[in-house]
Amino acid sequence: MKTLTTLIVALISMLSFGQAKEVKEILITTLQEDDTYLAGENIRIDALVQGDLVIAGGSLTVNDSINGDLIAAGGELFLNGYVTDDVRLAVGKATIDSKIGDDLIVFGGEVTLTENAVVHGNLKCTAGRINMKGKVL
């Protein structure tokens, strides 16, 4: 419960920050050498993140690896890159198409784990609909 409360407080704070700055589109194409915190309408990660990634926005796409945790809140998330540690999501729709090194915790309306999805830890999911084609080891 403590983790969930911390996640919600952090994500609400990020959403507020993102709205105040009116950032609409964020595209990351260069190596991120530390923890990365982003909020905006559309966020796309096309580069390696050496640390945790915390993102909030309407449309979220992660196409490269994260050497840490992924924490995300928003409308829709596409996870196509490997995450070495935990993934914690609060999204309307999530599509997981990659490997996750530890736990996957999801709160969402619709959650899809594709054939390429592999979770090397626990899966905790609260969703209106879940499409499970991946593996949980």
PDB file of N, CA and C in Angstrom, residues 47-125:
ATOM      1  N   ALA A  47      15.954   6.170 -26.801  1.00  0.00           N
ATOM      2  CA  ALA A  47      17.356   6.080 -26.393  1.00  0.00           C
ATOM      3  C   ALA A  47      17.435   5.355 -25.047  1.00  0.00           C
ATOM      4  N   LEU A  48      18.591   4.791 -24.777  1.00  0.00           N
ATOM      5  CA  LEU A  48      18.851   4.084 -23.530  1.00  0.00           C
ATOM      6  C   LEU A  48      18.756   5.028 -22.336  1.00  0.00           C
ATOM      7  N   VAL A  49      18.105   4.562 -21.256  1.00  0.00           N
ATOM      8  CA  VAL A  49      18.032   5.314 -20.005  1.00  0.00           C
ATOM      9  C   VAL A  49      18.837   4.548 -18.961  1.00  0.00           C
ATOM     10  N   GLN A  50      19.911   5.177 -18.453  1.00  0.00           N
ATOM     11  CA  GLN A  50      20.773   4.567 -17.430  1.00  0.00           C
ATOM     12  C   GLN A  50      20.273   4.995 -16.053  1.00  0.00           C
ATOM     13  N   GLY A  51      19.181   4.428 -15.623  1.00  0.00           N
ATOM     14  CA  GLY A  51      18.565   4.778 -14.349  1.00  0.00           C
ATOM     15  C   GLY A  51      17.070   4.585 -14.475  1.00  0.00           C
ATOM     16  N   ASP A  52      16.333   5.105 -13.502  1.00  0.00           N
ATOM     17  CA  ASP A  52      14.883   4.983 -13.522  1.00  0.00           C
ATOM     18  C   ASP A  52      14.286   5.971 -14.514  1.00  0.00           C
ATOM     19  N   LEU A  53      13.130   5.604 -15.068  1.00  0.00           N
ATOM     20  CA  LEU A  53      12.379   6.488 -15.940  1.00  0.00           C
ATOM     21  C   LEU A  53      11.002   6.682 -15.331  1.00  0.00           C
ATOM     22  N   VAL A  54      10.649   7.942 -15.063  1.00  0.00           N
ATOM     23  CA  VAL A  54       9.338   8.292 -14.529  1.00  0.00           C
ATOM     24  C   VAL A  54       8.684   9.227 -15.539  1.00  0.00           C
ATOM     25  N   ILE A  55       7.544   8.795 -16.116  1.00  0.00           N
ATOM     26  CA  ILE A  55       6.895   9.591 -17.157  1.00  0.00           C
ATOM     27  C   ILE A  55       5.394   9.688 -16.913  1.00  0.00           C
ATOM     28  N   ALA A  56       4.832  10.810 -17.338  1.00  0.00           N
ATOM     29  CA  ALA A  56       3.390  11.016 -17.243  1.00  0.00           C
ATOM     30  C   ALA A  56       2.938  11.793 -18.466  1.00  0.00           C
ATOM     31  N   GLY A  57       1.844  11.344 -19.079  1.00  0.00           N
ATOM     32  CA  GLY A  57       1.338  12.041 -20.258  1.00  0.00           C
ATOM     33  C   GLY A  57       0.209  11.284 -20.921  1.00  0.00           C
ATOM     34  N   GLY A  58      -0.272  11.837 -22.023  1.00  0.00           N
ATOM     35  CA  GLY A  58      -1.386  11.223 -22.727  1.00  0.00           C
ATOM     36  C   GLY A  58      -0.989   9.983 -23.509  1.00  0.00           C
ATOM     37  N   SER A  59       0.088  10.099 -24.289  1.00  0.00           N
ATOM     38  CA  SER A  59       0.580   8.983 -25.085  1.00  0.00           C
ATOM     39  C   SER A  59       2.048   8.766 -24.757  1.00  0.00           C
ATOM     40  N   LEU A  60       2.378   7.566 -24.291  1.00  0.00           N
ATOM     41  CA  LEU A  60       3.734   7.243 -23.828  1.00  0.00           C
ATOM     42  C   LEU A  60       4.259   6.052 -24.620  1.00  0.00           C
ATOM     43  N   THR A  61       5.456   6.206 -25.204  1.00  0.00           N
ATOM     44  CA  THR A  61       6.066   5.115 -25.967  1.00  0.00           C
ATOM     45  C   THR A  61       7.509   4.972 -25.529  1.00  0.00           C
ATOM     46  N   VAL A  62       7.888   3.758 -25.138  1.00  0.00           N
ATOM     47  CA  VAL A  62       9.266   3.465 -24.749  1.00  0.00           C
ATOM     48  C   VAL A  62       9.790   2.421 -25.727  1.00  0.00           C
ATOM     49  N   ASN A  63      10.766   2.841 -26.565  1.00  0.00           N
ATOM     50  CA  ASN A  63      11.291   1.962 -27.603  1.00  0.00           C
ATOM     51  C   ASN A  63      12.701   1.457 -27.324  1.00  0.00           C
ATOM     52  N   ASP A  64      13.329   1.910 -26.246  1.00  0.00           N
ATOM     53  CA  ASP A  64      14.691   1.478 -25.937  1.00  0.00           C
ATOM     54  C   ASP A  64      14.736   0.967 -24.500  1.00  0.00           C
ATOM     55  N   SER A  65      15.886   0.483 -24.071  1.00  0.00           N
ATOM     56  CA  SER A  65      16.038  -0.143 -22.762  1.00  0.00           C
ATOM     57  C   SER A  65      16.116   0.875 -21.630  1.00  0.00           C
ATOM     58  N   ILE A  66      15.685   0.410 -20.460  1.00  0.00           N
ATOM     59  CA  ILE A  66      15.770   1.194 -19.233  1.00  0.00           C
ATOM     60  C   ILE A  66      16.541   0.355 -18.227  1.00  0.00           C
ATOM     61  N   ASN A  67      17.677   0.875 -17.770  1.00  0.00           N
ATOM     62  CA  ASN A  67      18.477   0.165 -16.771  1.00  0.00           C
ATOM     63  C   ASN A  67      18.062   0.623 -15.381  1.00  0.00           C
ATOM     64  N   GLY A  68      16.851   0.284 -15.009  1.00  0.00           N
ATOM     65  CA  GLY A  68      16.266   0.669 -13.729  1.00  0.00           C
ATOM     66  C   GLY A  68      14.776   0.386 -13.771  1.00  0.00           C
ATOM     67  N   ASP A  69      14.012   1.156 -12.998  1.00  0.00           N
ATOM     68  CA  ASP A  69      12.559   1.014 -12.941  1.00  0.00           C
ATOM     69  C   ASP A  69      11.899   1.901 -13.986  1.00  0.00           C
ATOM     70  N   LEU A  70      10.688   1.509 -14.382  1.00  0.00           N
ATOM     71  CA  LEU A  70       9.818   2.364 -15.175  1.00  0.00           C
ATOM     72  C   LEU A  70       8.572   2.631 -14.348  1.00  0.00           C
ATOM     73  N   ILE A  71       8.265   3.901 -14.148  1.00  0.00           N
ATOM     74  CA  ILE A  71       7.035   4.314 -13.476  1.00  0.00           C
ATOM     75  C   ILE A  71       6.320   5.244 -14.444  1.00  0.00           C
ATOM     76  N   ALA A  72       5.068   4.908 -14.786  1.00  0.00           N
ATOM     77  CA  ALA A  72       4.363   5.695 -15.794  1.00  0.00           C
ATOM     78  C   ALA A  72       2.894   5.856 -15.446  1.00  0.00           C
ATOM     79  N   ALA A  73       2.355   7.035 -15.809  1.00  0.00           N
ATOM     80  CA  ALA A  73       0.923   7.305 -15.667  1.00  0.00           C
ATOM     81  C   ALA A  73       0.481   8.055 -16.915  1.00  0.00           C
ATOM     82  N   GLY A  74      -0.686   7.694 -17.415  1.00  0.00           N
ATOM     83  CA  GLY A  74      -1.166   8.403 -18.588  1.00  0.00           C
ATOM     84  C   GLY A  74      -2.309   7.686 -19.266  1.00  0.00           C
ATOM     85  N   GLY A  75      -2.589   8.159 -20.468  1.00  0.00           N
ATOM     86  CA  GLY A  75      -3.683   7.592 -21.237  1.00  0.00           C
ATOM     87  C   GLY A  75      -3.335   6.252 -21.859  1.00  0.00           C
ATOM     88  N   GLU A  76      -2.226   6.232 -22.608  1.00  0.00           N
ATOM     89  CA  GLU A  76      -1.854   5.022 -23.329  1.00  0.00           C
ATOM     90  C   GLU A  76      -0.338   4.842 -23.293  1.00  0.00           C
ATOM     91  N   LEU A  77       0.093   3.607 -23.040  1.00  0.00           N
ATOM     92  CA  LEU A  77       1.523   3.293 -22.978  1.00  0.00           C
ATOM     93  C   LEU A  77       1.836   2.120 -23.888  1.00  0.00           C
ATOM     94  N   PHE A  78       2.923   2.283 -24.665  1.00  0.00           N
ATOM     95  CA  PHE A  78       3.480   1.198 -25.468  1.00  0.00           C
ATOM     96  C   PHE A  78       4.884   0.948 -24.958  1.00  0.00           C
ATOM     97  N   LEU A  79       5.135  -0.236 -24.402  1.00  0.00           N
ATOM     98  CA  LEU A  79       6.457  -0.584 -23.888  1.00  0.00           C
ATOM     99  C   LEU A  79       7.084  -1.596 -24.833  1.00  0.00           C
ATOM    100  N   ASN A  80       8.098  -1.126 -25.582  1.00  0.00           N
ATOM    101  CA  ASN A  80       8.776  -1.956 -26.571  1.00  0.00           C
ATOM    102  C   ASN A  80      10.238  -2.198 -26.231  1.00  0.00           C
ATOM    103  N   GLY A  81      10.728  -1.635 -25.128  1.00  0.00           N
ATOM    104  CA  GLY A  81      12.124  -1.771 -24.737  1.00  0.00           C
ATOM    105  C   GLY A  81      12.266  -2.537 -23.437  1.00  0.00           C
ATOM    106  N   TYR A  82      13.392  -3.199 -23.274  1.00  0.00           N
ATOM    107  CA  TYR A  82      13.678  -3.999 -22.075  1.00  0.00           C
ATOM    108  C   TYR A  82      13.820  -3.106 -20.850  1.00  0.00           C
ATOM    109  N   VAL A  83      13.211  -3.530 -19.741  1.00  0.00           N
ATOM    110  CA  VAL A  83      13.338  -2.838 -18.457  1.00  0.00           C
ATOM    111  C   VAL A  83      14.006  -3.807 -17.489  1.00  0.00           C
ATOM    112  N   THR A  84      15.144  -3.385 -16.912  1.00  0.00           N
ATOM    113  CA  THR A  84      15.917  -4.314 -16.082  1.00  0.00           C
ATOM    114  C   THR A  84      15.297  -4.576 -14.716  1.00  0.00           C
ATOM    115  N   ASP A  85      14.461  -3.663 -14.231  1.00  0.00           N
ATOM    116  CA  ASP A  85      13.905  -3.815 -12.886  1.00  0.00           C
ATOM    117  C   ASP A  85      12.376  -3.787 -12.952  1.00  0.00           C
ATOM    118  N   ASP A  86      11.724  -3.152 -11.999  1.00  0.00           N
ATOM    119  CA  ASP A  86      10.267  -3.148 -11.898  1.00  0.00           C
ATOM    120  C   ASP A  86       9.620  -2.176 -12.877  1.00  0.00           C
ATOM    121  N   VAL A  87       8.382  -2.502 -13.245  1.00  0.00           N
ATOM    122  CA  VAL A  87       7.536  -1.606 -14.040  1.00  0.00           C
ATOM    123  C   VAL A  87       6.256  -1.389 -13.245  1.00  0.00           C
ATOM    124  N   ARG A  88       5.933  -0.108 -13.005  1.00  0.00           N
ATOM    125  CA  ARG A  88       4.709   0.264 -12.281  1.00  0.00           C
ATOM    126  C   ARG A  88       3.928   1.229 -13.164  1.00  0.00           C
ATOM    127  N   LEU A  89       2.680   0.848 -13.511  1.00  0.00           N
ATOM    128  CA  LEU A  89       1.903   1.623 -14.457  1.00  0.00           C
ATOM    129  C   LEU A  89       0.518   1.953 -13.917  1.00  0.00           C
ATOM    130  N   ALA A  90       0.060   3.152 -14.207  1.00  0.00           N
ATOM    131  CA  ALA A  90      -1.320   3.562 -13.972  1.00  0.00           C
ATOM    132  C   ALA A  90      -1.760   4.246 -15.263  1.00  0.00           C
ATOM    133  N   VAL A  91      -2.372   3.473 -16.167  1.00  0.00           N
ATOM    134  CA  VAL A  91      -2.695   3.982 -17.498  1.00  0.00           C
ATOM    135  C   VAL A  91      -4.069   3.473 -17.947  1.00  0.00           C
ATOM    136  N   GLY A  92      -4.644   4.172 -18.918  1.00  0.00           N
ATOM    137  CA  GLY A  92      -5.902   3.719 -19.484  1.00  0.00           C
ATOM    138  C   GLY A  92      -5.732   2.460 -20.315  1.00  0.00           C
ATOM    139  N   LYS A  93      -4.649   2.455 -21.121  1.00  0.00           N
ATOM    140  CA  LYS A  93      -4.380   1.300 -21.978  1.00  0.00           C
ATOM    141  C   LYS A  93      -2.876   1.066 -22.007  1.00  0.00           C
ATOM    142  N   ALA A  94      -2.464  -0.178 -21.772  1.00  0.00           N
ATOM    143  CA  ALA A  94      -1.043  -0.527 -21.793  1.00  0.00           C
ATOM    144  C   ALA A  94      -0.811  -1.707 -22.723  1.00  0.00           C
ATOM    145  N   THR A  95       0.220  -1.581 -23.570  1.00  0.00           N
ATOM    146  CA  THR A  95       0.647  -2.682 -24.416  1.00  0.00           C
ATOM    147  C   THR A  95       2.106  -2.967 -24.081  1.00  0.00           C
ATOM    148  N   ILE A  96       2.364  -4.165 -23.565  1.00  0.00           N
ATOM    149  CA  ILE A  96       3.708  -4.581 -23.172  1.00  0.00           C
ATOM    150  C   ILE A  96       4.217  -5.557 -24.225  1.00  0.00           C
ATOM    151  N   ASP A  97       5.320  -5.172 -24.904  1.00  0.00           N
ATOM    152  CA  ASP A  97       5.870  -5.988 -25.991  1.00  0.00           C
ATOM    153  C   ASP A  97       7.374  -6.167 -25.783  1.00  0.00           C
ATOM    154  N   SER A  98       7.771  -6.461 -24.547  1.00  0.00           N
ATOM    155  CA  SER A  98       9.201  -6.577 -24.240  1.00  0.00           C
ATOM    156  C   SER A  98       9.406  -7.403 -22.980  1.00  0.00           C
ATOM    157  N   LYS A  99      10.662  -7.534 -22.595  1.00  0.00           N
ATOM    158  CA  LYS A  99      11.021  -8.252 -21.377  1.00  0.00           C
ATOM    159  C   LYS A  99      11.121  -7.269 -20.216  1.00  0.00           C
ATOM    160  N   ILE A 100      10.719  -7.754 -19.035  1.00  0.00           N
ATOM    161  CA  ILE A 100      10.802  -6.982 -17.801  1.00  0.00           C
ATOM    162  C   ILE A 100      11.603  -7.815 -16.818  1.00  0.00           C
ATOM    163  N   GLY A 101      12.667  -7.220 -16.247  1.00  0.00           N
ATOM    164  CA  GLY A 101      13.588  -7.955 -15.401  1.00  0.00           C
ATOM    165  C   GLY A 101      13.053  -8.338 -14.038  1.00  0.00           C
ATOM    166  N   ASP A 102      11.991  -7.673 -13.561  1.00  0.00           N
ATOM    167  CA  ASP A 102      11.443  -7.976 -12.232  1.00  0.00           C
ATOM    168  C   ASP A 102       9.919  -7.873 -12.302  1.00  0.00           C
ATOM    169  N   ASP A 103       9.295  -7.225 -11.329  1.00  0.00           N
ATOM    170  CA  ASP A 103       7.840  -7.207 -11.212  1.00  0.00           C
ATOM    171  C   ASP A 103       7.175  -6.234 -12.186  1.00  0.00           C
ATOM    172  N   LEU A 104       5.946  -6.571 -12.560  1.00  0.00           N
ATOM    173  CA  LEU A 104       5.074  -5.698 -13.343  1.00  0.00           C
ATOM    174  C   LEU A 104       3.816  -5.458 -12.526  1.00  0.00           C
ATOM    175  N   ILE A 105       3.572  -4.191 -12.201  1.00  0.00           N
ATOM    176  CA  ILE A 105       2.387  -3.799 -11.440  1.00  0.00           C
ATOM    177  C   ILE A 105       1.606  -2.823 -12.317  1.00  0.00           C
ATOM    178  N   VAL A 106       0.351  -3.182 -12.629  1.00  0.00           N
ATOM    179  CA  VAL A 106      -0.436  -2.387 -13.571  1.00  0.00           C
ATOM    180  C   VAL A 106      -1.815  -2.098 -13.010  1.00  0.00           C
ATOM    181  N   PHE A 107      -2.215  -0.833 -13.111  1.00  0.00           N
ATOM    182  CA  PHE A 107      -3.585  -0.411 -12.874  1.00  0.00           C
ATOM    183  C   PHE A 107      -4.035   0.223 -14.189  1.00  0.00           C
ATOM    184  N   GLY A 108      -5.030  -0.373 -14.845  1.00  0.00           N
ATOM    185  CA  GLY A 108      -5.419   0.179 -16.135  1.00  0.00           C
ATOM    186  C   GLY A 108      -6.763  -0.320 -16.606  1.00  0.00           C
ATOM    187  N   GLY A 109      -7.268   0.328 -17.644  1.00  0.00           N
ATOM    188  CA  GLY A 109      -8.515  -0.092 -18.239  1.00  0.00           C
ATOM    189  C   GLY A 109      -8.337  -1.335 -19.094  1.00  0.00           C
ATOM    190  N   GLU A 110      -7.309  -1.304 -19.945  1.00  0.00           N
ATOM    191  CA  GLU A 110      -7.015  -2.435 -20.824  1.00  0.00           C
ATOM    192  C   GLU A 110      -5.513  -2.679 -20.830  1.00  0.00           C
ATOM    193  N   VAL A 111      -5.122  -3.920 -20.573  1.00  0.00           N
ATOM    194  CA  VAL A 111      -3.709  -4.291 -20.514  1.00  0.00           C
ATOM    195  C   VAL A 111      -3.473  -5.464 -21.458  1.00  0.00           C
ATOM    196  N   THR A 112      -2.463  -5.319 -22.327  1.00  0.00           N
ATOM    197  CA  THR A 112      -2.114  -6.388 -23.271  1.00  0.00           C
ATOM    198  C   THR A 112      -0.651  -6.751 -23.102  1.00  0.00           C
ATOM    199  N   LEU A 113      -0.382  -8.020 -22.856  1.00  0.00           N
ATOM    200  CA  LEU A 113       0.969  -8.557 -22.891  1.00  0.00           C
ATOM    201  C   LEU A 113       1.067  -9.387 -24.165  1.00  0.00           C
ATOM    202  N   THR A 114       1.888  -8.937 -25.111  1.00  0.00           N
ATOM    203  CA  THR A 114       2.003  -9.616 -26.399  1.00  0.00           C
ATOM    204  C   THR A 114       2.807 -10.914 -26.266  1.00  0.00           C
ATOM    205  N   GLU A 115       2.960 -11.600 -27.378  1.00  0.00           N
ATOM    206  CA  GLU A 115       3.735 -12.851 -27.402  1.00  0.00           C
ATOM    207  C   GLU A 115       5.187 -12.606 -27.013  1.00  0.00           C
ATOM    208  N   ASN A 116       5.708 -11.406 -27.229  1.00  0.00           N
ATOM    209  CA  ASN A 116       7.099 -11.067 -26.906  1.00  0.00           C
ATOM    210  C   ASN A 116       7.301 -10.672 -25.447  1.00  0.00           C
ATOM    211  N   ALA A 117       6.238 -10.475 -24.713  1.00  0.00           N
ATOM    212  CA  ALA A 117       6.334 -10.009 -23.323  1.00  0.00           C
ATOM    213  C   ALA A 117       6.742 -11.143 -22.389  1.00  0.00           C
ATOM    214  N   VAL A 118       7.771 -10.876 -21.581  1.00  0.00           N
ATOM    215  CA  VAL A 118       8.229 -11.830 -20.567  1.00  0.00           C
ATOM    216  C   VAL A 118       8.475 -11.048 -19.282  1.00  0.00           C
ATOM    217  N   VAL A 119       7.818 -11.459 -18.199  1.00  0.00           N
ATOM    218  CA  VAL A 119       7.986 -10.822 -16.895  1.00  0.00           C
ATOM    219  C   VAL A 119       8.764 -11.785 -16.011  1.00  0.00           C
ATOM    220  N   HIS A 120       9.966 -11.366 -15.580  1.00  0.00           N
ATOM    221  CA  HIS A 120      10.818 -12.218 -14.740  1.00  0.00           C
ATOM    222  C   HIS A 120      10.593 -11.883 -13.269  1.00  0.00           C
ATOM    223  N   GLY A 121       9.365 -11.848 -12.862  1.00  0.00           N
ATOM    224  CA  GLY A 121       8.995 -11.522 -11.486  1.00  0.00           C
ATOM    225  C   GLY A 121       7.507 -11.750 -11.335  1.00  0.00           C
ATOM    226  N   ASN A 122       6.892 -10.991 -10.454  1.00  0.00           N
ATOM    227  CA  ASN A 122       5.462 -11.112 -10.221  1.00  0.00           C
ATOM    228  C   ASN A 122       4.689 -10.173 -11.136  1.00  0.00           C
ATOM    229  N   LEU A 123       3.471 -10.586 -11.478  1.00  0.00           N
ATOM    230  CA  LEU A 123       2.536  -9.738 -12.205  1.00  0.00           C
ATOM    231  C   LEU A 123       1.378  -9.440 -11.278  1.00  0.00           C
ATOM    232  N   LYS A 124       1.168  -8.153 -11.013  1.00  0.00           N
ATOM    233  CA  LYS A 124       0.025  -7.700 -10.220  1.00  0.00           C
ATOM    234  C   LYS A 124      -0.746  -6.740 -11.104  1.00  0.00           C
ATOM    235  N   CYS A 125      -1.964  -7.140 -11.474  1.00  0.00           N
ATOM    236  CA  CYS A 125      -2.724  -6.372 -12.456  1.00  0.00           C
ATOM    237  C   CYS A 125      -4.150  -6.157 -11.985  1.00  0.00           C
TER     238      CYS A 125
END
